[in-house]
Short mmCIF file of C-alpha atoms in Angstrom, two decimals:
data_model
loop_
_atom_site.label_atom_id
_atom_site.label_comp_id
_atom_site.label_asym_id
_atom_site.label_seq_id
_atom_site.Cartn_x
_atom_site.Cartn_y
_atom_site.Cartn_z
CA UNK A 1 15.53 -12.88 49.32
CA UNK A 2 19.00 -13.42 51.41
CA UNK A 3 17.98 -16.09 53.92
CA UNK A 4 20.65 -17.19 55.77
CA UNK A 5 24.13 -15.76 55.01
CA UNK A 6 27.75 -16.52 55.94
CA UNK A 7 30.72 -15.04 55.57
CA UNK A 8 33.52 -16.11 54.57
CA UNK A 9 32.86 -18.72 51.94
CA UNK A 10 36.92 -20.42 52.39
CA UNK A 11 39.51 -19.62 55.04
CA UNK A 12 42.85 -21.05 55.76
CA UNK A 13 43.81 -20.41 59.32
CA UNK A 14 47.69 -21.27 61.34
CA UNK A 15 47.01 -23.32 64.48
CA UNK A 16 46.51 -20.69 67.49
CA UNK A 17 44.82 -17.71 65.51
CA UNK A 18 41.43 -16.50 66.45
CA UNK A 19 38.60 -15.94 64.12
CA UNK A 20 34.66 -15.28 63.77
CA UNK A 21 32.58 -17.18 60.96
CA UNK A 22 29.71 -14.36 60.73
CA UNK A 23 26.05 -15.37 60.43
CA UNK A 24 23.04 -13.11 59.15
CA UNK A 25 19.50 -13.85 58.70
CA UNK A 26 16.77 -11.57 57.08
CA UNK A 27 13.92 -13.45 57.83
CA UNK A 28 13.14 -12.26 61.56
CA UNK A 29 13.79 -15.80 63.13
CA UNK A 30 14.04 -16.70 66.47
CA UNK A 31 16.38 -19.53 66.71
CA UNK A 32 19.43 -19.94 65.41
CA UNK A 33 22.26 -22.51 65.19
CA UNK A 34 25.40 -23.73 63.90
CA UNK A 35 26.87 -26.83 62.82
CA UNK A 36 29.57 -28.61 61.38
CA UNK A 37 29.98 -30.95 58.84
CA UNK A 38 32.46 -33.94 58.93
CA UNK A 39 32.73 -36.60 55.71
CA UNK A 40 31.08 -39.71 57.06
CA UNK A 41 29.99 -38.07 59.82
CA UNK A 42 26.74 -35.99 59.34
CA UNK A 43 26.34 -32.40 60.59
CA UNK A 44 26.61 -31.71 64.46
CA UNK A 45 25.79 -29.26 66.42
CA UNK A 46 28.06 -26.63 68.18
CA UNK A 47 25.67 -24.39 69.51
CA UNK A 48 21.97 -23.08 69.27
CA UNK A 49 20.09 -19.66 70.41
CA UNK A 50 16.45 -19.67 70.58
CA UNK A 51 16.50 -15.20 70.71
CA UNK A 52 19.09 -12.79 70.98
CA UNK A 53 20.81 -12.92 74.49
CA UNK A 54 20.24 -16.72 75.05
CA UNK A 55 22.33 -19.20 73.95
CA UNK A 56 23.11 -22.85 74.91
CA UNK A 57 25.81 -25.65 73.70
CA UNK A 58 25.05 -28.74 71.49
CA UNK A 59 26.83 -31.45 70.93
CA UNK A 60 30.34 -30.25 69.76
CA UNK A 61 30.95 -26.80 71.77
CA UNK A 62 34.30 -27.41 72.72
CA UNK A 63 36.86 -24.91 71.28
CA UNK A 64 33.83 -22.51 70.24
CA UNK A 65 31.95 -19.83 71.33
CA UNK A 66 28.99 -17.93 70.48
CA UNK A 67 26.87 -14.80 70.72
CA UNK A 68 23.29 -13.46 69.97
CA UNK A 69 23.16 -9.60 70.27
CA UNK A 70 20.48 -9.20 67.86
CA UNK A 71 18.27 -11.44 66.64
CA UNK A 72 19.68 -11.23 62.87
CA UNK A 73 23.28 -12.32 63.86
CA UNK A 74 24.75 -15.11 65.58
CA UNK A 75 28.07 -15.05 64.67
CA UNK A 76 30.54 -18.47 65.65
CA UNK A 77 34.06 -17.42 67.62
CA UNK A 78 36.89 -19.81 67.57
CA UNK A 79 39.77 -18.42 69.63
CA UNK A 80 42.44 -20.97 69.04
CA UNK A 81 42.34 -22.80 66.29
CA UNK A 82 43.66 -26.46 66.01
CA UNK A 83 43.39 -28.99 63.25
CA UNK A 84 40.32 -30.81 64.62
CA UNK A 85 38.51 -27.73 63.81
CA UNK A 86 39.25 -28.28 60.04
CA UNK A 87 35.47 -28.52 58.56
CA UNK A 88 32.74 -27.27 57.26
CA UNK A 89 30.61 -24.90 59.07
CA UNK A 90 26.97 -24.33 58.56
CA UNK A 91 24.63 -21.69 60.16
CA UNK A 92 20.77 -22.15 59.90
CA UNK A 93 18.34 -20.28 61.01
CA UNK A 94 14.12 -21.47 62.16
CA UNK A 95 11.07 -19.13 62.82
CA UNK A 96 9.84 -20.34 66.32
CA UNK A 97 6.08 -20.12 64.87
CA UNK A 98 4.90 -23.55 65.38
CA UNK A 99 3.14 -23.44 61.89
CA UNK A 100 6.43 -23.28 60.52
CA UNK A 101 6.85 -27.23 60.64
CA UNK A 102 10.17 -27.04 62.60
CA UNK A 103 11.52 -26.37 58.74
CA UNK A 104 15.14 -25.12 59.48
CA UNK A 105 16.93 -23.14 56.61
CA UNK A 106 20.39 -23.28 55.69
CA UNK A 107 23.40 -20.74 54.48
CA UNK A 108 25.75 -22.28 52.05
CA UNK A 109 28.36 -23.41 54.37
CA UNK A 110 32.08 -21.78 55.49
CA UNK A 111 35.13 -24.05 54.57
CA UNK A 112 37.52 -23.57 57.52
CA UNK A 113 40.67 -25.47 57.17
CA UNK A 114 43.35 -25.25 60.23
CA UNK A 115 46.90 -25.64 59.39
CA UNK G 1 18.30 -38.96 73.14
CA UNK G 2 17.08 -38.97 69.25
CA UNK G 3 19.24 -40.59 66.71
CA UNK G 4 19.05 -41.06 62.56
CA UNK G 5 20.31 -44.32 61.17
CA UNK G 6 21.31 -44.00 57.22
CA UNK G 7 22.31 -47.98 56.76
CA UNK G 8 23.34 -46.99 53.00
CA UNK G 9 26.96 -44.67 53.01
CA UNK G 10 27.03 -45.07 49.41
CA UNK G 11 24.06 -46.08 46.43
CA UNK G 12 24.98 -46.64 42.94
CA UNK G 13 21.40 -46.07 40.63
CA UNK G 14 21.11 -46.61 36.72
CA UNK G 15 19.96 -43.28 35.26
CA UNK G 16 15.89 -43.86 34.93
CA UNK G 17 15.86 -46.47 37.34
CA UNK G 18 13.73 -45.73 40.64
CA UNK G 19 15.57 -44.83 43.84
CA UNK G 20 14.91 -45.96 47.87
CA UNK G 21 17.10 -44.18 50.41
CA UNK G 22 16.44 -45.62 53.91
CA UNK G 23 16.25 -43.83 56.77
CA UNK G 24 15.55 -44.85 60.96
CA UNK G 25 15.43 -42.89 63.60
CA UNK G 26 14.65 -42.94 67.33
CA UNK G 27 12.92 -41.13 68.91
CA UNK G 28 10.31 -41.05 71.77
CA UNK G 29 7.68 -39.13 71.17
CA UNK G 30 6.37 -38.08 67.48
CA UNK G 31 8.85 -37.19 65.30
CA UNK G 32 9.20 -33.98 63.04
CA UNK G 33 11.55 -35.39 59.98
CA UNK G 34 12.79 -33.99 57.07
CA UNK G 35 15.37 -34.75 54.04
CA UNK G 36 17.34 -33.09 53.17
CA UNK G 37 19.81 -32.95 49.65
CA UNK G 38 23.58 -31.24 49.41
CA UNK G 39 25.20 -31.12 46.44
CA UNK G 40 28.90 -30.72 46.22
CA UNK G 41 30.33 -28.01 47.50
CA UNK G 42 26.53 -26.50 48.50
CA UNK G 43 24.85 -25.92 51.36
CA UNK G 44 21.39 -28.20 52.35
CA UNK G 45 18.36 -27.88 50.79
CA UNK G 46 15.24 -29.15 52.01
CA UNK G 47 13.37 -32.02 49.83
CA UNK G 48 10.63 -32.72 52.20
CA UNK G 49 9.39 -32.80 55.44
CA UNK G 50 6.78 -34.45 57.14
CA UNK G 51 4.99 -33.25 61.03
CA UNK G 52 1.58 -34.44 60.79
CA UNK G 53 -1.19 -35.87 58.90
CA UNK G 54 -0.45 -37.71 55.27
CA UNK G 55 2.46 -40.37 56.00
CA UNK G 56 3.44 -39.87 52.17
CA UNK G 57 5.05 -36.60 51.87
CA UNK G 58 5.60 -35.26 48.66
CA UNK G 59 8.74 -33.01 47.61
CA UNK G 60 10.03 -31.01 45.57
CA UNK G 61 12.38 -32.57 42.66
CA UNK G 62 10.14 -35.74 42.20
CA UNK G 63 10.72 -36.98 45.51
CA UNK G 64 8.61 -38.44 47.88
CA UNK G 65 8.93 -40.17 51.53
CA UNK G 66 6.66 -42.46 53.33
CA UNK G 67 6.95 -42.23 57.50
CA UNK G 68 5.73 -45.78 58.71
CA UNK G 69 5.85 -45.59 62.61
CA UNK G 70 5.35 -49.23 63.44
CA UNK G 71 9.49 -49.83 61.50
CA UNK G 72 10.58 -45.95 62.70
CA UNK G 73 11.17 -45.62 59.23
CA UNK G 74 11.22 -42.31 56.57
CA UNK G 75 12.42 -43.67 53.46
CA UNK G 76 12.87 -41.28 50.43
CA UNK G 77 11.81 -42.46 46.79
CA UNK G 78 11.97 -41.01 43.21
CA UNK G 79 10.65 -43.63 40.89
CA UNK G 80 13.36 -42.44 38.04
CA UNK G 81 16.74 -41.05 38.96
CA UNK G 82 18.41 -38.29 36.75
CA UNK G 83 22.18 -37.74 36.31
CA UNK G 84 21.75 -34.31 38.42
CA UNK G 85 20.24 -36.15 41.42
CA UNK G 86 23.63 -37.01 41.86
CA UNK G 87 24.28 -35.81 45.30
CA UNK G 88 24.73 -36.81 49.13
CA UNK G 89 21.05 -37.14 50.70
CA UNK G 90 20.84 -36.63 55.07
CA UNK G 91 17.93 -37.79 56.73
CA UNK G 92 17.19 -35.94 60.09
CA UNK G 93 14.87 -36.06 62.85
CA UNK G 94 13.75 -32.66 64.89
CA UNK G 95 12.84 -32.53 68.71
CA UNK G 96 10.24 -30.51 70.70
CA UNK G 97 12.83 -27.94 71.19
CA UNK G 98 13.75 -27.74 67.88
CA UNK G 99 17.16 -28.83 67.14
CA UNK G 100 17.53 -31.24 64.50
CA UNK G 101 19.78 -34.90 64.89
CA UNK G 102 21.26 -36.03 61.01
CA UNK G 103 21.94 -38.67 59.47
CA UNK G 104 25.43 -39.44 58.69
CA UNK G 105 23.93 -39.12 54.88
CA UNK G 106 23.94 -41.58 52.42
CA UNK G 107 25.94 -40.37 48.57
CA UNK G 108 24.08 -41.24 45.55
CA UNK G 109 26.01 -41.89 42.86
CA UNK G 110 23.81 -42.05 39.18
CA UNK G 111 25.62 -44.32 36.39
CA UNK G 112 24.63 -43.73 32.91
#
């Protein structure tokens, strides 16, 4: 009973470097997204998929990129990382059945902190 | 465009004392809401949601939320608080296409 899962938990990254925050889901949904989380600020979102090969931005894409190969991953690239991208980052996943109440699960969050 | 109002960034509650987080959003057409709770450190986990039907939604915990249209309002209740519903409580709204707008989440902070 995975659900949504994220790797990795904590990362410290220089300003410049390149890295992917991976994102699995067992449960055979559709849509997909990822957020991030601010203090004081709620959770906003980068970017969404509603199946593999389509993607679209959300509110906060800048400095981000995704992709949706299959419809278990949607992993988050960030290809040069500054400061502003310190937070934490949240992937969720949401069946597109309509019966499904528009409930959208969550992984357990990736602390990225740029330095 | 959709937008969650949490008026409260921080509540102080007596241990045993009831609890009402507010919560307003905007929205045009009928809204698909949900609360959500985050403990620190943790991901989201989803009290209760409400789509259609019953405008008092029970959840899980002891928690319950009443959607009144006419004030665009989903306030969340729990008529006694425990120490370990300590925790920082988002509010969010979901559109037809299914992404969701939050809160900026209101902390709840239990006193003994």
């Amino acid at each position: 009973n995975a659900g949504v899962t994220q790797t990795p938990k904590f990362r410290i990254l220089k300003i410049g470097q390149s890295m992917t925050l991976q994102c699995t889901q067992d449960m055979n949904h559709n849509y997909m997204y990822w957020y991030r989380q601010d203090p004081g600020m709620g959770l906003k979102l980068i970017y969404y998929s509603v199946g593999a090969g389509i993607t679209d931005k959300g509110e906060v894409p800048n400095g981000y990129n995704v992709s949706r190969s299959t419809t278990e991953d949607f992993p988050l690239r960030l290809e040069l990382a500054a400061p502003s991208q310190t937070s934490v980052y949240f992937c969720a996943s949401r069946t597109g059945r309509p019966s499904s109440g528009n409930t959208i699960y969550f992984g357990e969050g990736s602390w990225l902190t740029v330095v | 465009a959709q937008s969650v109002t949490q008026p409260d960034i921080h509540i102080t509650v007596s241990e045993g004392a009831s609890l009402e987080l507010r919560c307003n959003y905007s929205y045009g057409a009928t809204p698909y809401l949900f609360w959500y709770v985050q403990s620190p450190g943790q991901g989201l986990q989803l009290l209760l949601k409400y789509f259609s039907g019953d405008t008092l939604v029970q959840g899980i915990k002891g928690f319950e939320a009443e959607f009144k249209r006419s004030q665009s309002s989903f306030n969340l209740r729990k008529p006694s608080v425990h120490w370990s519903d300590a925790a920082e409580y988002f509010c969010a709204v979901a559109t037809g296409y299914s992404t969701l707008t939050f809160g900026k989440g209101t902390m709840l902070l239990v006193s003994p």
